Amino acid sequence: MTQATTPPDVARTRRAAVAEAAERLEVAARTGVPCRPVRDLIGTDDVEQAYAVQQRLTARRLAVGARVVGRKIGLTSPAVQAQLGVDRPDFGVLFADMDVTGLAEVPSGRLLQPRTEAEIAFVLGSDLDEGPLDADQVRGAVEYAVAALEIVDSRIAGWDITFGDTVADNASSGLFVLGETRSTLAEFEPVAAAMRMTLDGEVVSEGTGAACLGDPLAALAWLARTAREVGDPLRAGQVVLSGALGPMAPTPPGSVVVAEIGALGTVTATFSRRDA
């Protein structure tokens, strides 16, 4: 049986659409002006096209010296899926300059339409490139876990996104902050973790580890398999933001967000009042 191939003219059209979508998102990121959705170019749920845009943007960043430090899993919480009108997880790339843990304030000037969500971050002690990549294997690969705040952002105006839009836009990645308490998985069970997040002292999000694809380790296993399938497996030392444990909240300049996640303790993000 002969495998069907994409006609050359169709392939050229698809490549041109990917290039145009990437350019639209890159201009929005560079100028700080959100753009219209890219689904008119790549469709609402064409997974191959959406990740092709993401990979093109990643390659451009790497070409100018950016460094990958891990991945993020998005759209794992039913509450967040409902907020954004999508129904499946996705992933994006974490670059070194997205980690603002060491800063006194989150630089609001680097963000367009920030929203914050509380997550469990895993730091890997070994590669996840071979074997079944099942729950037992990924558990064994985790060196430690920490509480995290992911500051998601969208280059697309009004967060008017479909699955294709958010994947192309690096899974709506922005910045992230990691907590100080490090716990091994012998000391801490992610699925049972209770999360409570406040914004300026008021509770805006609550949830548990079970809200993250049933178990944050299940989310990690999904990512490990998916990353290997696309030829870029997870590596020792990388950070994985495993997905929201509850609804995300808009966090404009001047906001103070505090999340408490079980034995992992608290993690805080103070957003600058002025552009920085």
Coordinates of N, CA, C and O in Angstrom, one line a residue, residues 159-235:
W159 N -7.3 37.3 24.8 CA -7.3 35.8 25.0 C -8.3 35.1 24.2 O -8.9 34.1 24.6
D160 N -8.5 35.6 23.0 CA -9.5 35.0 22.0 C -8.8 33.8 21.3 O -8.4 33.9 20.2
I161 N -8.7 32.7 22.0 CA -7.8 31.6 21.5 C -8.6 30.3 21.4 O -9.6 30.0 22.1
T162 N -8.2 29.5 20.4 CA -8.5 28.1 20.3 C -7.3 27.3 20.6 O -6.2 27.8 20.9
F163 N -7.4 25.9 20.5 CA -6.3 25.1 20.8 C -5.1 25.4 19.9 O -4.0 25.6 20.3
G164 N -5.4 25.6 18.6 CA -4.3 26.0 17.6 C -3.6 27.3 18.0 O -2.4 27.4 17.9
D165 N -4.4 28.3 18.4 CA -3.8 29.6 18.7 C -2.9 29.5 19.9 O -1.7 30.0 19.9
T166 N -3.3 28.8 21.0 CA -2.4 28.7 22.2 C -1.2 27.9 22.0 O -0.1 28.2 22.4
V167 N -1.3 26.8 21.2 CA -0.1 26.0 21.0 C 0.9 26.7 20.2 O 2.1 26.8 20.5
A168 N 0.4 27.4 19.1 CA 1.3 28.2 18.3 C 2.1 29.2 19.1 O 3.2 29.5 18.9
D169 N 1.4 29.8 20.1 CA 1.9 30.9 20.9 C 2.6 30.3 22.1 O 2.5 30.8 23.3
N170 N 3.4 29.2 21.9 CA 4.2 28.6 22.9 C 3.3 28.3 24.2 O 3.8 28.5 25.3
A171 N 2.1 27.7 23.9 CA 1.2 27.3 25.0 C 0.9 28.5 25.9 O 0.7 28.3 27.1
S172 N 0.8 29.7 25.3 CA 0.5 30.9 26.1 C 1.5 31.1 27.3 O 1.1 31.5 28.4
S173 N 2.7 30.9 27.1 CA 3.8 31.0 28.1 C 4.1 32.4 28.4 O 4.0 33.3 27.5
G174 N 4.5 32.7 29.6 CA 4.9 34.0 30.0 C 6.2 33.9 30.8 O 7.3 33.9 30.3
L175 N 6.0 33.9 32.2 CA 7.1 33.8 33.1 C 6.8 32.8 34.2 O 5.6 32.3 34.2
F176 N 7.7 32.5 35.1 CA 7.4 31.6 36.2 C 8.3 31.9 37.4 O 9.4 32.5 37.3
V177 N 7.7 31.6 38.5 CA 8.4 31.7 39.8 C 8.4 30.4 40.6 O 7.3 29.8 40.7
L178 N 9.5 30.0 41.1 CA 9.6 28.7 41.8 C 9.7 29.0 43.3 O 10.4 29.9 43.8
G179 N 9.1 28.1 44.1 CA 9.2 28.2 45.6 C 10.5 27.7 46.1 O 11.3 27.2 45.3
E180 N 10.8 27.9 47.4 CA 12.1 27.6 48.0 C 12.1 26.2 48.5 O 13.2 25.5 48.6
T181 N 10.9 25.6 49.0 CA 10.9 24.3 49.6 C 11.0 23.2 48.6 O 10.1 23.1 47.7
R182 N 12.0 22.4 48.7 CA 12.2 21.3 47.8 C 11.8 20.0 48.5 O 12.4 19.7 49.6
S183 N 11.0 19.2 47.9 CA 10.5 17.9 48.5 C 10.7 16.8 47.5 O 10.4 17.0 46.3
T184 N 11.2 15.7 47.9 CA 11.3 14.5 47.1 C 9.9 13.9 47.0 O 9.1 14.1 47.9
L185 N 9.7 12.9 46.1 CA 8.4 12.3 46.0 C 8.3 11.2 47.1 O 7.2 10.6 47.2
A186 N 9.3 11.0 47.8 CA 9.2 10.1 49.0 C 8.6 10.9 50.2 O 8.0 10.3 51.1
E187 N 8.7 12.2 50.1 CA 8.2 13.1 51.2 C 6.9 13.8 50.8 O 6.2 14.3 51.7
F188 N 6.5 13.7 49.6 CA 5.4 14.5 49.1 C 4.6 13.8 48.0 O 5.3 13.2 47.1
E189 N 3.3 13.7 48.1 CA 2.5 13.0 47.1 C 1.7 14.1 46.3 O 0.8 14.7 46.7
P190 N 2.1 14.3 45.0 CA 1.5 15.4 44.2 C 0.0 15.3 44.1 O -0.7 16.3 44.2
V191 N -0.5 14.1 43.9 CA -2.0 14.0 43.6 C -2.8 14.5 44.8 O -4.0 14.9 44.6
A192 N -2.3 14.3 46.0 CA -3.0 14.7 47.2 C -2.8 16.1 47.7 O -3.5 16.5 48.6
A193 N -2.0 16.9 47.0 CA -1.7 18.2 47.4 C -2.9 19.1 47.3 O -3.6 19.1 46.3
A194 N -3.1 19.9 48.3 CA -4.2 20.9 48.3 C -3.6 22.3 48.0 O -2.5 22.6 48.5
M195 N -4.2 23.0 47.1 CA -3.7 24.3 46.7 C -4.7 25.4 47.0 O -5.9 25.3 46.9
R196 N -4.1 26.6 47.5 CA -4.9 27.8 47.8 C -4.1 29.0 47.3 O -3.0 29.1 47.7
M197 N -4.7 29.8 46.4 CA -4.0 30.9 45.8 C -4.8 32.2 46.1 O -6.0 32.2 45.9
T198 N -4.1 33.2 46.6 CA -4.7 34.5 46.9 C -4.2 35.6 46.0 O -3.0 35.5 45.6
L199 N -5.0 36.6 45.7 CA -4.6 37.7 44.9 C -4.9 38.9 45.8 O -6.1 39.2 46.2
D200 N -3.9 39.7 46.2 CA -4.0 40.8 47.1 C -4.8 40.5 48.3 O -5.7 41.2 48.8
G201 N -4.5 39.3 48.9 CA -5.1 38.8 50.1 C -6.5 38.1 50.0 O -7.0 37.6 51.0
E202 N -7.1 38.1 48.8 CA -8.3 37.4 48.6 C -8.2 36.1 47.9 O -7.4 36.0 46.9
V203 N -8.9 35.0 48.3 CA -8.7 33.7 47.7 C -9.4 33.8 46.3 O -10.5 34.2 46.1
V204 N -8.6 33.4 45.3 CA -9.1 33.5 43.9 C -9.0 32.1 43.2 O -9.6 31.9 42.1
S205 N -8.4 31.1 43.8 CA -8.2 29.8 43.2 C -8.0 28.8 44.3 O -7.1 29.0 45.2
E206 N -8.6 27.7 44.2 CA -8.4 26.5 45.0 C -8.5 25.2 44.2 O -9.2 25.2 43.2
G207 N -7.8 24.2 44.6 CA -7.8 23.0 43.9 C -6.9 21.9 44.6 O -6.4 22.2 45.7
T208 N -6.7 20.8 43.9 CA -5.9 19.8 44.4 C -5.0 19.2 43.2 O -5.3 19.5 42.1
G209 N -4.1 18.4 43.6 CA -3.3 17.7 42.6 C -4.1 16.9 41.6 O -3.8 16.8 40.4
A210 N -5.2 16.4 42.0 CA -6.1 15.6 41.2 C -6.7 16.4 40.0 O -7.2 15.8 39.0
A211 N -6.7 17.7 40.2 CA -7.2 18.6 39.1 C -6.3 18.6 37.9 O -6.7 19.1 36.8
C212 N -5.1 18.2 38.0 CA -4.1 18.2 36.9 C -4.0 16.9 36.2 O -3.2 16.0 36.6
L213 N -4.9 16.7 35.3 CA -5.0 15.4 34.5 C -5.1 14.2 35.4 O -4.7 13.1 35.1
G214 N -5.8 14.4 36.6 CA -6.0 13.3 37.5 C -4.8 13.1 38.5 O -5.0 12.6 39.6
D215 N -3.6 13.6 38.1 CA -2.4 13.4 38.9 C -1.3 14.2 38.2 O -1.1 13.9 37.0
P216 N -0.6 15.1 38.8 CA 0.5 15.8 38.1 C 1.6 14.9 37.5 O 2.2 15.2 36.5
L217 N 1.7 13.7 38.1 CA 2.7 12.7 37.6 C 2.2 12.1 36.3 O 2.9 11.8 35.4
A218 N 0.8 12.0 36.2 CA 0.3 11.6 34.9 C 0.5 12.6 33.8 O 0.8 12.3 32.6
A219 N 0.4 13.9 34.2 CA 0.7 15.0 33.3 C 2.2 14.9 32.8 O 2.5 15.1 31.6
L220 N 3.1 14.7 33.8 CA 4.5 14.5 33.4 C 4.7 13.4 32.5 O 5.5 13.5 31.5
A221 N 4.1 12.2 32.7 CA 4.2 11.1 31.9 C 3.7 11.4 30.4 O 4.3 11.0 29.4
W222 N 2.6 12.1 30.4 CA 2.1 12.5 29.1 C 3.1 13.4 28.3 O 3.3 13.1 27.1
L223 N 3.6 14.3 29.0 CA 4.6 15.2 28.4 C 5.9 14.4 28.0 O 6.4 14.6 26.9
A224 N 6.3 13.5 28.8 CA 7.5 12.7 28.5 C 7.3 11.9 27.2 O 8.2 11.9 26.3
R225 N 6.2 11.3 27.1 CA 5.9 10.5 25.8 C 5.8 11.5 24.6 O 6.3 11.2 23.5
T226 N 5.1 12.6 24.8 CA 4.8 13.5 23.7 C 6.1 14.1 23.3 O 6.4 14.3 22.0
A227 N 7.0 14.5 24.2 CA 8.3 15.2 23.9 C 9.1 14.2 23.1 O 9.8 14.6 22.2
R228 N 9.1 12.9 23.5 CA 10.0 11.9 22.8 C 9.4 11.7 21.4 O 10.2 11.6 20.4
E229 N 8.1 11.7 21.2 CA 7.5 11.5 19.9 C 7.9 12.6 18.9 O 8.1 12.3 17.8
V230 N 8.1 13.8 19.5 CA 8.5 14.9 18.6 C 10.0 15.1 18.4 O 10.5 16.0 17.8
G231 N 10.7 14.2 19.0 CA 12.2 14.1 18.9 C 12.9 15.0 19.8 O 14.1 15.3 19.5
D232 N 12.3 15.5 20.9 CA 13.0 16.4 21.8 C 12.7 16.0 23.2 O 12.0 16.7 23.9
P233 N 13.2 14.8 23.7 CA 12.8 14.3 25.0 C 13.3 15.1 26.2 O 14.2 16.0 26.1
L234 N 12.6 14.9 27.3 CA 13.0 15.6 28.5 C 14.3 15.2 29.0 O 14.7 14.0 29.0
R235 N 15.1 16.1 29.6 CA 16.4 15.8 30.0 C 16.7 16.1 31.5 O 16.0 17.0 32.1

